[in-house]
Amino acid sequence: MKSVIVVGAGIWGASLALRLAETGWRVTLVEQHQPGHVRQASAGETRLLRCSHGADDWYARLAWQARDDWRRLEERSGEVLYHEAGMLWFAGTSDGWENASARVLKNLDIPCEVLDPADGARFFPEFRGDDLSFLLWEPHAGVLRARRATQVTARLAVEAGARLVRARALPVPGEPYQSAVAIDGEVLRADRVVWACGAWLPALFDTALFGTPLTVTKQDTLHFAAPPAWTTPGVPAWVDYGASAYGHGDVDGVGMKATSDAEGRPYEPEHGERTVDQASVDQARAYLGRRFPSLASAPLLFTQVCQYALTPDAEWIIAEVAPGVWLLGGDSGHGFKHAPALAAYVAGVLGGEHAPEPRFGLHERLPSRGLRTSGEVW
Ligand SMILES: Cc1cc2nc3c(=O)[nH]c(=O)nc-3n(C[C@H](O)[C@H](O)[C@H](O)COP(=O)(O)OP(=O)(O)OC[C@H]3O[C@@H](n4cnc5c(N)ncnc54)[C@H](O)[C@@H]3O)c2cc1C
């Protein structure tokens, strides 16, 4: 029986542990806190699932596959983890990122529809789209209950036979690139070690040495107390690529999410203060005021501080740094939705069935913003 140590029980590590445990691996999953803890990127109340990724079809396909995987996970766990509320992209130009996305989705037979900005009134209680060129509607996109999904995935991994160890794992002193981890001075060995440590990865391995720097940024998430008409699934999720703004209707009574995807300031995930900046609140209100005017004065109901672990080109890291030692990280703020499908892909890599795509390697990467939003704010 092949053995693996997965370090980190965020959604990436937990999903991988589950996949490997149910396909015959002996799995040890090491987590310094507990699955779903407040510092995790995966512990956000909600995360969006969408297939649009501009001109890139690899992530579009993976997201579409992941949607089925999330449904299966719901059936297994008996929990509702995914609200298929649909998603509207607000396209400022006729031939930009959203247009490229629409072309890819159509080629892949992933349902989508190009709509007139005036159609926004059909989806939202109030909508101003006079600055827009068109809307791109993804009916099968939606909102994942992220923190809960992370806890459920970790629990299923344990039920499938993974051993969950609560400890801080470190590379073995003097020999960081061994297929082993050090826990409280004791060394654990396995055929493979996967460091799925999210924003903690740069403190463990200097990926910049290989040409791929990892930057950790503070991201403020805001939910506003909107009237009942703004409840998901009646109200879809939405993304304004040009303005780097996104959100969704109220899920579970925690308010309507309206927040920025623009990169925040450098951040330390373990000890960084988790209070949102007033500037983030002002920015979100300014956006709401333009798009959904009456919500500009809605009370702030719920906030979270999270972190992105960004590569320069927003492509992930799936890289073997020494025989049997893998880094899985650099999610770049868009990895939650893909997790179950990504786990199957990485399991294939670990099992030697296929090599990872070259794009995920540790090499010099050119700055590029094609996979999330423009980074511009207005
Ligand atoms: C504000 C925000 C909004 C986002 N929105 C979306 C979205 O809408 N859609 C989407 O798909 N994605 C989104 N993302 C990205 C998504 O949340 C991440 O891609 C995903 O959660 C990354 O999971 P992870 O498992 O890699 O990291 P994490 O969830 O951070 O987990 C890493 C884990 O490793 C553990 N760990 C680290 N070091 C050690 C160690 N030495 N020993 C033991 N344990 C260790 C940590 O404690 C942690 O639990 C968003 C992210 C943020 C911050």
PDB file of C-alpha atoms in Angstrom, residues 108-344:
ATOM      1  CA  LEU A 108     -17.077  23.179 -23.965  1.00  0.00           C
ATOM      2  CA  ASP A 109     -20.891  22.933 -23.997  1.00  0.00           C
ATOM      3  CA  ILE A 110     -21.073  24.574 -20.585  1.00  0.00           C
ATOM      4  CA  PRO A 111     -24.399  26.436 -20.493  1.00  0.00           C
ATOM      5  CA  CYS A 112     -24.172  30.231 -20.665  1.00  0.00           C
ATOM      6  CA  GLU A 113     -26.101  33.082 -22.219  1.00  0.00           C
ATOM      7  CA  VAL A 114     -25.211  36.562 -23.373  1.00  0.00           C
ATOM      8  CA  LEU A 115     -27.829  39.035 -22.155  1.00  0.00           C
ATOM      9  CA  ASP A 116     -28.580  42.702 -22.509  1.00  0.00           C
ATOM     10  CA  PRO A 117     -27.626  44.887 -19.522  1.00  0.00           C
ATOM     11  CA  ALA A 118     -31.320  45.750 -19.154  1.00  0.00           C
ATOM     12  CA  ASP A 119     -31.956  42.069 -18.317  1.00  0.00           C
ATOM     13  CA  GLY A 120     -30.173  42.654 -15.011  1.00  0.00           C
ATOM     14  CA  ALA A 121     -33.520  43.887 -13.680  1.00  0.00           C
ATOM     15  CA  ARG A 122     -34.862  40.311 -14.015  1.00  0.00           C
ATOM     16  CA  PHE A 123     -32.265  39.005 -11.570  1.00  0.00           C
ATOM     17  CA  PHE A 124     -31.818  41.719  -8.950  1.00  0.00           C
ATOM     18  CA  PRO A 125     -34.422  43.717  -7.013  1.00  0.00           C
ATOM     19  CA  GLU A 126     -32.536  46.797  -8.215  1.00  0.00           C
ATOM     20  CA  PHE A 127     -29.794  47.069 -10.852  1.00  0.00           C
ATOM     21  CA  ARG A 128     -27.965  49.786 -12.766  1.00  0.00           C
ATOM     22  CA  GLY A 129     -26.127  48.524 -15.821  1.00  0.00           C
ATOM     23  CA  ASP A 130     -26.086  51.579 -18.093  1.00  0.00           C
ATOM     24  CA  ASP A 131     -22.255  51.492 -18.217  1.00  0.00           C
ATOM     25  CA  LEU A 132     -22.195  47.847 -19.367  1.00  0.00           C
ATOM     26  CA  SER A 133     -21.894  46.293 -22.792  1.00  0.00           C
ATOM     27  CA  PHE A 134     -23.542  42.958 -21.935  1.00  0.00           C
ATOM     28  CA  LEU A 135     -24.147  40.430 -19.171  1.00  0.00           C
ATOM     29  CA  LEU A 136     -22.840  36.879 -19.263  1.00  0.00           C
ATOM     30  CA  TRP A 137     -25.164  34.460 -17.485  1.00  0.00           C
ATOM     31  CA  GLU A 138     -23.813  31.181 -16.108  1.00  0.00           C
ATOM     32  CA  PRO A 139     -26.936  29.358 -14.853  1.00  0.00           C
ATOM     33  CA  HIS A 140     -24.993  26.542 -13.155  1.00  0.00           C
ATOM     34  CA  ALA A 141     -22.558  28.748 -11.285  1.00  0.00           C
ATOM     35  CA  GLY A 142     -23.258  29.506  -7.651  1.00  0.00           C
ATOM     36  CA  VAL A 143     -22.205  29.702  -4.041  1.00  0.00           C
ATOM     37  CA  LEU A 144     -20.418  27.071  -1.961  1.00  0.00           C
ATOM     38  CA  ARG A 145     -20.725  26.994   1.817  1.00  0.00           C
ATOM     39  CA  ALA A 146     -16.967  26.919   2.094  1.00  0.00           C
ATOM     40  CA  ARG A 147     -16.142  26.494   5.767  1.00  0.00           C
ATOM     41  CA  ARG A 148     -18.747  23.772   6.161  1.00  0.00           C
ATOM     42  CA  ALA A 149     -17.587  22.040   2.977  1.00  0.00           C
ATOM     43  CA  THR A 150     -14.019  21.992   4.305  1.00  0.00           C
ATOM     44  CA  GLN A 151     -15.098  20.419   7.582  1.00  0.00           C
ATOM     45  CA  VAL A 152     -17.277  17.861   5.791  1.00  0.00           C
ATOM     46  CA  THR A 153     -14.469  16.936   3.380  1.00  0.00           C
ATOM     47  CA  ALA A 154     -11.987  16.418   6.221  1.00  0.00           C
ATOM     48  CA  ARG A 155     -14.522  14.292   8.091  1.00  0.00           C
ATOM     49  CA  LEU A 156     -15.151  12.141   5.010  1.00  0.00           C
ATOM     50  CA  ALA A 157     -11.389  11.741   4.588  1.00  0.00           C
ATOM     51  CA  VAL A 158     -11.136  10.374   8.131  1.00  0.00           C
ATOM     52  CA  GLU A 159     -14.125   8.095   7.526  1.00  0.00           C
ATOM     53  CA  ALA A 160     -12.354   6.839   4.395  1.00  0.00           C
ATOM     54  CA  GLY A 161      -9.348   5.851   6.540  1.00  0.00           C
ATOM     55  CA  ALA A 162      -7.100   8.937   6.681  1.00  0.00           C
ATOM     56  CA  ARG A 163      -5.385   9.530  10.013  1.00  0.00           C
ATOM     57  CA  LEU A 164      -5.827  13.165  11.060  1.00  0.00           C
ATOM     58  CA  VAL A 165      -2.945  14.399  13.208  1.00  0.00           C
ATOM     59  CA  ARG A 166      -3.197  17.745  14.919  1.00  0.00           C
ATOM     60  CA  ALA A 167       0.336  19.131  14.838  1.00  0.00           C
ATOM     61  CA  ARG A 168       2.578  21.598  13.112  1.00  0.00           C
ATOM     62  CA  ALA A 169       4.678  19.735  10.576  1.00  0.00           C
ATOM     63  CA  LEU A 170       8.042  21.058   9.472  1.00  0.00           C
ATOM     64  CA  PRO A 171      10.542  20.010   6.844  1.00  0.00           C
ATOM     65  CA  VAL A 172      13.170  17.728   8.410  1.00  0.00           C
ATOM     66  CA  PRO A 173      15.965  19.980   9.728  1.00  0.00           C
ATOM     67  CA  GLY A 174      19.015  19.926   7.503  1.00  0.00           C
ATOM     68  CA  GLU A 175      17.190  17.829   4.911  1.00  0.00           C
ATOM     69  CA  PRO A 176      14.133  19.851   3.922  1.00  0.00           C
ATOM     70  CA  TYR A 177      13.656  18.016   0.646  1.00  0.00           C
ATOM     71  CA  GLN A 178      13.111  14.543   2.096  1.00  0.00           C
ATOM     72  CA  SER A 179       9.912  12.589   1.709  1.00  0.00           C
ATOM     73  CA  ALA A 180       9.360  13.058   5.422  1.00  0.00           C
ATOM     74  CA  VAL A 181       8.067  15.618   7.919  1.00  0.00           C
ATOM     75  CA  ALA A 182       9.171  16.534  11.417  1.00  0.00           C
ATOM     76  CA  ILE A 183       6.545  16.742  14.135  1.00  0.00           C
ATOM     77  CA  ASP A 184       7.714  17.701  17.617  1.00  0.00           C
ATOM     78  CA  GLY A 185      11.173  16.349  16.820  1.00  0.00           C
ATOM     79  CA  GLU A 186       9.856  13.024  15.550  1.00  0.00           C
ATOM     80  CA  VAL A 187      10.283  12.213  11.849  1.00  0.00           C
ATOM     81  CA  LEU A 188       7.355  10.710   9.891  1.00  0.00           C
ATOM     82  CA  ARG A 189       8.126   9.158   6.514  1.00  0.00           C
ATOM     83  CA  ALA A 190       5.955   8.185   3.567  1.00  0.00           C
ATOM     84  CA  ASP A 191       6.250   7.422  -0.141  1.00  0.00           C
ATOM     85  CA  ARG A 192       4.975  10.917  -0.885  1.00  0.00           C
ATOM     86  CA  VAL A 193       4.713  14.121   1.122  1.00  0.00           C
ATOM     87  CA  VAL A 194       2.422  16.883  -0.087  1.00  0.00           C
ATOM     88  CA  TRP A 195       2.781  20.326   1.469  1.00  0.00           C
ATOM     89  CA  ALA A 196      -0.700  21.828   0.952  1.00  0.00           C
ATOM     90  CA  CYS A 197      -0.111  24.701   3.316  1.00  0.00           C
ATOM     91  CA  GLY A 198      -1.874  27.637   1.667  1.00  0.00           C
ATOM     92  CA  ALA A 199      -0.477  30.985   2.789  1.00  0.00           C
ATOM     93  CA  TRP A 200       1.935  29.264   5.203  1.00  0.00           C
ATOM     94  CA  LEU A 201       3.852  27.687   2.310  1.00  0.00           C
ATOM     95  CA  PRO A 202       6.287  30.610   1.718  1.00  0.00           C
ATOM     96  CA  ALA A 203       7.532  30.331   5.317  1.00  0.00           C
ATOM     97  CA  LEU A 204       8.274  26.632   4.794  1.00  0.00           C
ATOM     98  CA  PHE A 205       9.752  26.664   1.269  1.00  0.00           C
ATOM     99  CA  ASP A 206      11.232  29.585  -0.590  1.00  0.00           C
ATOM    100  CA  THR A 207       9.571  29.013  -3.946  1.00  0.00           C
ATOM    101  CA  ALA A 208      11.224  32.213  -5.241  1.00  0.00           C
ATOM    102  CA  LEU A 209      14.482  30.213  -5.302  1.00  0.00           C
ATOM    103  CA  PHE A 210      12.923  28.214  -8.129  1.00  0.00           C
ATOM    104  CA  GLY A 211      11.625  31.335  -9.885  1.00  0.00           C
ATOM    105  CA  THR A 212       8.049  31.423  -8.594  1.00  0.00           C
ATOM    106  CA  PRO A 213       7.605  33.918  -5.756  1.00  0.00           C
ATOM    107  CA  LEU A 214       4.509  33.517  -3.577  1.00  0.00           C
ATOM    108  CA  THR A 215       2.932  36.668  -2.166  1.00  0.00           C
ATOM    109  CA  VAL A 216       0.431  36.568   0.678  1.00  0.00           C
ATOM    110  CA  THR A 217      -2.096  39.417   0.803  1.00  0.00           C
ATOM    111  CA  LYS A 218      -4.832  40.468   3.234  1.00  0.00           C
ATOM    112  CA  GLN A 219      -8.319  40.224   1.763  1.00  0.00           C
ATOM    113  CA  ASP A 220     -11.314  41.771   3.515  1.00  0.00           C
ATOM    114  CA  THR A 221     -14.692  40.140   2.976  1.00  0.00           C
ATOM    115  CA  LEU A 222     -17.885  42.069   3.661  1.00  0.00           C
ATOM    116  CA  HIS A 223     -21.534  41.065   4.003  1.00  0.00           C
ATOM    117  CA  PHE A 224     -24.279  43.687   4.186  1.00  0.00           C
ATOM    118  CA  ALA A 225     -27.707  43.435   5.822  1.00  0.00           C
ATOM    119  CA  ALA A 226     -29.924  43.629   2.733  1.00  0.00           C
ATOM    120  CA  PRO A 227     -33.732  43.272   2.647  1.00  0.00           C
ATOM    121  CA  PRO A 228     -35.145  39.721   2.192  1.00  0.00           C
ATOM    122  CA  ALA A 229     -35.546  40.239  -1.574  1.00  0.00           C
ATOM    123  CA  TRP A 230     -31.761  39.940  -1.814  1.00  0.00           C
ATOM    124  CA  THR A 231     -31.614  36.337  -0.627  1.00  0.00           C
ATOM    125  CA  THR A 232     -29.809  33.568  -2.573  1.00  0.00           C
ATOM    126  CA  PRO A 233     -30.827  31.460  -4.525  1.00  0.00           C
ATOM    127  CA  GLY A 234     -33.400  33.992  -5.800  1.00  0.00           C
ATOM    128  CA  VAL A 235     -30.546  36.453  -6.301  1.00  0.00           C
ATOM    129  CA  PRO A 236     -27.565  35.183  -8.310  1.00  0.00           C
ATOM    130  CA  ALA A 237     -23.897  35.633  -7.635  1.00  0.00           C
ATOM    131  CA  TRP A 238     -22.215  38.385  -9.630  1.00  0.00           C
ATOM    132  CA  VAL A 239     -18.745  39.462 -10.691  1.00  0.00           C
ATOM    133  CA  ASP A 240     -17.624  42.739 -12.221  1.00  0.00           C
ATOM    134  CA  TYR A 241     -14.327  41.763 -13.832  1.00  0.00           C
ATOM    135  CA  GLY A 242     -13.419  45.344 -14.768  1.00  0.00           C
ATOM    136  CA  ALA A 243     -14.039  46.740 -11.286  1.00  0.00           C
ATOM    137  CA  SER A 244     -12.680  43.679  -9.403  1.00  0.00           C
ATOM    138  CA  ALA A 245     -15.908  43.503  -7.403  1.00  0.00           C
ATOM    139  CA  TYR A 246     -18.011  40.449  -6.665  1.00  0.00           C
ATOM    140  CA  GLY A 247     -20.698  39.138  -4.373  1.00  0.00           C
ATOM    141  CA  HIS A 248     -23.891  37.160  -3.995  1.00  0.00           C
ATOM    142  CA  GLY A 249     -27.253  37.319  -2.294  1.00  0.00           C
ATOM    143  CA  ASP A 250     -27.746  36.542   1.373  1.00  0.00           C
ATOM    144  CA  VAL A 251     -26.910  32.912   2.251  1.00  0.00           C
ATOM    145  CA  ASP A 252     -27.816  31.562   5.701  1.00  0.00           C
ATOM    146  CA  GLY A 253     -28.669  35.052   6.971  1.00  0.00           C
ATOM    147  CA  VAL A 254     -25.088  36.347   6.977  1.00  0.00           C
ATOM    148  CA  GLY A 255     -25.959  39.129   4.568  1.00  0.00           C
ATOM    149  CA  MET A 256     -25.352  40.042   0.965  1.00  0.00           C
ATOM    150  CA  LYS A 257     -21.701  39.641   0.074  1.00  0.00           C
ATOM    151  CA  ALA A 258     -20.142  42.573  -1.774  1.00  0.00           C
ATOM    152  CA  THR A 259     -16.397  42.751  -1.719  1.00  0.00           C
ATOM    153  CA  SER A 260     -13.265  43.420  -3.723  1.00  0.00           C
ATOM    154  CA  ASP A 261     -10.981  40.912  -5.417  1.00  0.00           C
ATOM    155  CA  ALA A 262      -8.190  43.471  -5.811  1.00  0.00           C
ATOM    156  CA  GLU A 263      -5.027  42.383  -4.044  1.00  0.00           C
ATOM    157  CA  GLY A 264      -4.645  43.711  -0.505  1.00  0.00           C
ATOM    158  CA  ARG A 265      -1.485  44.502   1.408  1.00  0.00           C
ATOM    159  CA  PRO A 266       1.135  41.903   2.439  1.00  0.00           C
ATOM    160  CA  TYR A 267      -0.092  39.727   5.264  1.00  0.00           C
ATOM    161  CA  GLU A 268       1.059  37.064   7.711  1.00  0.00           C
ATOM    162  CA  PRO A 269      -1.610  34.340   8.075  1.00  0.00           C
ATOM    163  CA  GLU A 270      -0.846  33.048  11.574  1.00  0.00           C
ATOM    164  CA  HIS A 271      -0.570  36.279  13.563  1.00  0.00           C
ATOM    165  CA  GLY A 272      -1.986  38.967  11.264  1.00  0.00           C
ATOM    166  CA  GLU A 273      -4.822  40.987  12.792  1.00  0.00           C
ATOM    167  CA  ARG A 274      -8.185  39.935  11.426  1.00  0.00           C
ATOM    168  CA  THR A 275     -10.141  43.169  11.394  1.00  0.00           C
ATOM    169  CA  VAL A 276     -11.275  44.663   8.105  1.00  0.00           C
ATOM    170  CA  ASP A 277     -10.000  48.067   6.981  1.00  0.00           C
ATOM    171  CA  GLN A 278     -12.407  51.008   6.766  1.00  0.00           C
ATOM    172  CA  ALA A 279     -11.090  51.603   3.235  1.00  0.00           C
ATOM    173  CA  SER A 280     -12.474  48.199   2.187  1.00  0.00           C
ATOM    174  CA  VAL A 281     -15.903  49.082   3.572  1.00  0.00           C
ATOM    175  CA  ASP A 282     -15.870  52.464   1.801  1.00  0.00           C
ATOM    176  CA  GLN A 283     -14.840  50.825  -1.461  1.00  0.00           C
ATOM    177  CA  ALA A 284     -17.628  48.224  -1.264  1.00  0.00           C
ATOM    178  CA  ARG A 285     -20.230  50.887  -0.477  1.00  0.00           C
ATOM    179  CA  ALA A 286     -19.043  52.982  -3.408  1.00  0.00           C
ATOM    180  CA  TYR A 287     -19.473  50.008  -5.731  1.00  0.00           C
ATOM    181  CA  LEU A 288     -22.909  49.138  -4.321  1.00  0.00           C
ATOM    182  CA  GLY A 289     -23.951  52.752  -4.735  1.00  0.00           C
ATOM    183  CA  ARG A 290     -23.278  52.591  -8.444  1.00  0.00           C
ATOM    184  CA  ARG A 291     -24.664  49.131  -9.176  1.00  0.00           C
ATOM    185  CA  PHE A 292     -27.375  48.521  -6.531  1.00  0.00           C
ATOM    186  CA  PRO A 293     -27.890  52.079  -5.202  1.00  0.00           C
ATOM    187  CA  SER A 294     -30.193  51.435  -2.235  1.00  0.00           C
ATOM    188  CA  LEU A 295     -27.675  48.980  -0.745  1.00  0.00           C
ATOM    189  CA  ALA A 296     -24.999  51.645  -0.390  1.00  0.00           C
ATOM    190  CA  SER A 297     -26.393  52.485   3.022  1.00  0.00           C
ATOM    191  CA  ALA A 298     -27.143  48.876   4.105  1.00  0.00           C
ATOM    192  CA  PRO A 299     -25.600  48.094   7.512  1.00  0.00           C
ATOM    193  CA  LEU A 300     -22.433  46.037   7.557  1.00  0.00           C
ATOM    194  CA  LEU A 301     -23.530  42.717   9.068  1.00  0.00           C
ATOM    195  CA  PHE A 302     -20.622  40.303   8.935  1.00  0.00           C
ATOM    196  CA  THR A 303     -16.943  40.492   8.008  1.00  0.00           C
ATOM    197  CA  GLN A 304     -14.039  38.102   7.586  1.00  0.00           C
ATOM    198  CA  VAL A 305     -10.357  38.595   6.879  1.00  0.00           C
ATOM    199  CA  CYS A 306      -8.739  36.011   4.693  1.00  0.00           C
ATOM    200  CA  GLN A 307      -5.575  35.802   2.618  1.00  0.00           C
ATOM    201  CA  TYR A 308      -4.597  35.087  -0.947  1.00  0.00           C
ATOM    202  CA  ALA A 309      -1.403  33.124  -1.706  1.00  0.00           C
ATOM    203  CA  LEU A 310      -0.575  34.589  -5.085  1.00  0.00           C
ATOM    204  CA  THR A 311       1.757  33.500  -7.841  1.00  0.00           C
ATOM    205  CA  PRO A 312       2.654  36.194 -10.405  1.00  0.00           C
ATOM    206  CA  ASP A 313       0.424  34.682 -13.082  1.00  0.00           C
ATOM    207  CA  ALA A 314      -2.326  33.271 -10.793  1.00  0.00           C
ATOM    208  CA  GLU A 315      -1.514  29.752 -12.020  1.00  0.00           C
ATOM    209  CA  TRP A 316      -1.250  27.258  -9.179  1.00  0.00           C
ATOM    210  CA  ILE A 317       1.819  25.359  -7.986  1.00  0.00           C
ATOM    211  CA  ILE A 318       1.783  21.561  -8.321  1.00  0.00           C
ATOM    212  CA  ALA A 319       5.473  20.748  -8.274  1.00  0.00           C
ATOM    213  CA  GLU A 320       7.784  17.973  -7.157  1.00  0.00           C
ATOM    214  CA  VAL A 321      10.773  19.652  -5.506  1.00  0.00           C
ATOM    215  CA  ALA A 322      12.613  16.407  -4.698  1.00  0.00           C
ATOM    216  CA  PRO A 323      11.709  12.739  -5.241  1.00  0.00           C
ATOM    217  CA  GLY A 324       8.345  12.226  -3.548  1.00  0.00           C
ATOM    218  CA  VAL A 325       8.130  15.777  -2.142  1.00  0.00           C
ATOM    219  CA  TRP A 326       5.346  17.889  -3.622  1.00  0.00           C
ATOM    220  CA  LEU A 327       4.252  21.473  -3.136  1.00  0.00           C
ATOM    221  CA  LEU A 328       0.547  22.133  -3.697  1.00  0.00           C
ATOM    222  CA  GLY A 329      -0.264  25.797  -3.314  1.00  0.00           C
ATOM    223  CA  GLY A 330      -0.312  29.247  -4.845  1.00  0.00           C
ATOM    224  CA  ASP A 331      -4.083  28.984  -5.162  1.00  0.00           C
ATOM    225  CA  SER A 332      -4.070  32.675  -6.081  1.00  0.00           C
ATOM    226  CA  GLY A 333      -7.541  33.311  -4.716  1.00  0.00           C
ATOM    227  CA  HIS A 334      -9.425  31.017  -7.090  1.00  0.00           C
ATOM    228  CA  GLY A 335      -8.936  27.457  -5.898  1.00  0.00           C
ATOM    229  CA  PHE A 336     -11.862  26.569  -3.677  1.00  0.00           C
ATOM    230  CA  LYS A 337     -14.406  25.621  -6.301  1.00  0.00           C
ATOM    231  CA  HIS A 338     -12.008  23.275  -8.074  1.00  0.00           C
ATOM    232  CA  ALA A 339     -10.874  21.361  -4.978  1.00  0.00           C
ATOM    233  CA  PRO A 340     -12.526  17.943  -5.461  1.00  0.00           C
ATOM    234  CA  ALA A 341     -11.644  17.809  -9.162  1.00  0.00           C
ATOM    235  CA  LEU A 342      -8.159  19.142  -8.488  1.00  0.00           C
ATOM    236  CA  ALA A 343      -7.709  16.400  -5.890  1.00  0.00           C
ATOM    237  CA  ALA A 344      -8.465  13.748  -8.499  1.00  0.00           C
TER     238      ALA A 344
END
